[in-house]
C-alpha cells in the first residue's frame, strides 16, 4: 500500500502538472487566432509552419532534472 503522505504529495504534484498542461492551452488560445489573422491571404505553407512551431515547442519540452523524479513517481501512481 501507499501511505497517506505519499498520496498527498502525489495529489499536489498531479495538480501542478495539470495546471502546467492547461496553461499550455491558454498560450495556444492567444497564439492561434493571431497567427490565423496574420495569415489571411498568405501562403498556407508559411501559415502552417508558424502554427507548428509553438506546438513543437510544447511537445519537445524536457522535464527539468530536479522534477524528473517527481514526474516519474506521478506516472507510477497513475
PDB file of C-alpha atoms in Angstrom:
ATOM      1  CA  UNK A   1       0.000   0.000   0.000  1.00  0.00           C
ATOM      2  CA  UNK A   2       0.828   3.648  -0.303  1.00  0.00           C
ATOM      3  CA  UNK A   3       0.883   5.816   2.814  1.00  0.00           C
ATOM      4  CA  UNK A   4      -1.230   8.959   3.182  1.00  0.00           C
ATOM      5  CA  UNK A   5       1.750  11.322   2.944  1.00  0.00           C
ATOM      6  CA  UNK A   6       2.758   9.846  -0.432  1.00  0.00           C
ATOM      7  CA  UNK A   7      -0.816  10.158  -1.671  1.00  0.00           C
ATOM      8  CA  UNK A   8      -0.967  13.810  -0.564  1.00  0.00           C
ATOM      9  CA  UNK A   9       2.358  14.582  -2.263  1.00  0.00           C
ATOM     10  CA  UNK A  10       1.201  12.814  -5.422  1.00  0.00           C
ATOM     11  CA  UNK A  11      -2.074  14.763  -5.410  1.00  0.00           C
ATOM     12  CA  UNK A  12      -0.204  18.078  -5.089  1.00  0.00           C
ATOM     13  CA  UNK A  13       2.219  17.104  -7.856  1.00  0.00           C
ATOM     14  CA  UNK A  14      -0.602  15.999 -10.136  1.00  0.00           C
ATOM     15  CA  UNK A  15      -2.307  19.345  -9.549  1.00  0.00           C
ATOM     16  CA  UNK A  16       0.884  21.164 -10.567  1.00  0.00           C
ATOM     17  CA  UNK A  17       1.270  19.010 -13.681  1.00  0.00           C
ATOM     18  CA  UNK A  18      -2.338  19.553 -14.741  1.00  0.00           C
ATOM     19  CA  UNK A  19      -2.041  23.293 -14.090  1.00  0.00           C
ATOM     20  CA  UNK A  20       1.024  23.494 -16.357  1.00  0.00           C
ATOM     21  CA  UNK A  21      -0.712  21.377 -19.012  1.00  0.00           C
ATOM     22  CA  UNK A  22      -3.816  23.579 -19.025  1.00  0.00           C
ATOM     23  CA  UNK A  23      -1.579  26.666 -19.099  1.00  0.00           C
ATOM     24  CA  UNK A  24      -0.186  25.494 -22.448  1.00  0.00           C
ATOM     25  CA  UNK A  25      -3.676  25.624 -23.927  1.00  0.00           C
ATOM     26  CA  UNK A  26      -4.153  29.239 -22.854  1.00  0.00           C
ATOM     27  CA  UNK A  27      -0.983  30.018 -24.811  1.00  0.00           C
ATOM     28  CA  UNK A  28      -2.483  28.337 -27.880  1.00  0.00           C
ATOM     29  CA  UNK A  29      -5.754  30.198 -27.327  1.00  0.00           C
ATOM     30  CA  UNK A  30      -3.875  33.504 -27.722  1.00  0.00           C
ATOM     31  CA  UNK A  31      -1.366  32.450 -30.372  1.00  0.00           C
ATOM     32  CA  UNK A  32      -3.501  30.603 -32.919  1.00  0.00           C
ATOM     33  CA  UNK A  33      -6.043  33.400 -33.606  1.00  0.00           C
ATOM     34  CA  UNK A  34      -3.161  35.888 -34.012  1.00  0.00           C
ATOM     35  CA  UNK A  35      -1.426  33.626 -36.493  1.00  0.00           C
ATOM     36  CA  UNK A  36      -4.629  32.993 -38.413  1.00  0.00           C
ATOM     37  CA  UNK A  37      -5.296  36.723 -38.615  1.00  0.00           C
ATOM     38  CA  UNK A  38      -1.750  37.381 -39.821  1.00  0.00           C
ATOM     39  CA  UNK A  39      -2.092  34.560 -42.336  1.00  0.00           C
ATOM     40  CA  UNK A  40      -5.208  35.870 -44.102  1.00  0.00           C
ATOM     41  CA  UNK A  41      -4.440  35.732 -47.820  1.00  0.00           C
ATOM     42  CA  UNK A  42      -0.909  34.414 -47.287  1.00  0.00           C
ATOM     43  CA  UNK A  43       0.682  31.191 -48.382  1.00  0.00           C
ATOM     44  CA  UNK A  44      -0.779  28.247 -46.430  1.00  0.00           C
ATOM     45  CA  UNK A  45       2.624  26.549 -46.115  1.00  0.00           C
ATOM     46  CA  UNK A  46       4.037  29.594 -44.311  1.00  0.00           C
ATOM     47  CA  UNK A  47       0.997  29.730 -42.015  1.00  0.00           C
ATOM     48  CA  UNK A  48       1.262  26.035 -41.259  1.00  0.00           C
ATOM     49  CA  UNK A  49       4.932  26.334 -40.296  1.00  0.00           C
ATOM     50  CA  UNK A  50       4.094  29.242 -37.959  1.00  0.00           C
ATOM     51  CA  UNK A  51       1.359  27.181 -36.298  1.00  0.00           C
ATOM     52  CA  UNK A  52       3.559  24.105 -35.935  1.00  0.00           C
ATOM     53  CA  UNK A  53       6.367  25.974 -34.188  1.00  0.00           C
ATOM     54  CA  UNK A  54       4.551  26.571 -30.856  1.00  0.00           C
ATOM     55  CA  UNK A  55       3.135  23.036 -30.925  1.00  0.00           C
ATOM     56  CA  UNK A  56       6.585  21.512 -31.444  1.00  0.00           C
ATOM     57  CA  UNK A  57       7.999  23.731 -28.704  1.00  0.00           C
ATOM     58  CA  UNK A  58       5.497  22.291 -26.218  1.00  0.00           C
ATOM     59  CA  UNK A  59       5.985  18.711 -27.382  1.00  0.00           C
ATOM     60  CA  UNK A  60       9.771  18.970 -27.142  1.00  0.00           C
ATOM     61  CA  UNK A  61       9.822  20.350 -23.603  1.00  0.00           C
ATOM     62  CA  UNK A  62      12.177  18.461 -21.344  1.00  0.00           C
ATOM     63  CA  UNK A  63      11.287  17.919 -17.714  1.00  0.00           C
ATOM     64  CA  UNK A  64      13.795  19.808 -15.543  1.00  0.00           C
ATOM     65  CA  UNK A  65      16.152  17.367 -13.809  1.00  0.00           C
ATOM     66  CA  UNK A  66      15.016  18.441 -10.337  1.00  0.00           C
ATOM     67  CA  UNK A  67      11.417  17.458 -11.214  1.00  0.00           C
ATOM     68  CA  UNK A  68      12.055  14.290 -13.214  1.00  0.00           C
ATOM     69  CA  UNK A  69      11.834  12.035 -10.130  1.00  0.00           C
ATOM     70  CA  UNK A  70       8.526  13.653  -9.145  1.00  0.00           C
ATOM     71  CA  UNK A  71       7.141  13.239 -12.663  1.00  0.00           C
ATOM     72  CA  UNK A  72       8.201   9.582 -12.787  1.00  0.00           C
ATOM     73  CA  UNK A  73       6.688   8.980  -9.341  1.00  0.00           C
ATOM     74  CA  UNK A  74       3.436  10.520 -10.530  1.00  0.00           C
ATOM     75  CA  UNK A  75       3.434   8.361 -13.675  1.00  0.00           C
ATOM     76  CA  UNK A  76       3.929   5.286 -11.498  1.00  0.00           C
ATOM     77  CA  UNK A  77       0.969   6.244  -9.305  1.00  0.00           C
ATOM     78  CA  UNK A  78      -1.254   6.671 -12.347  1.00  0.00           C
TER      79      UNK A  78
END
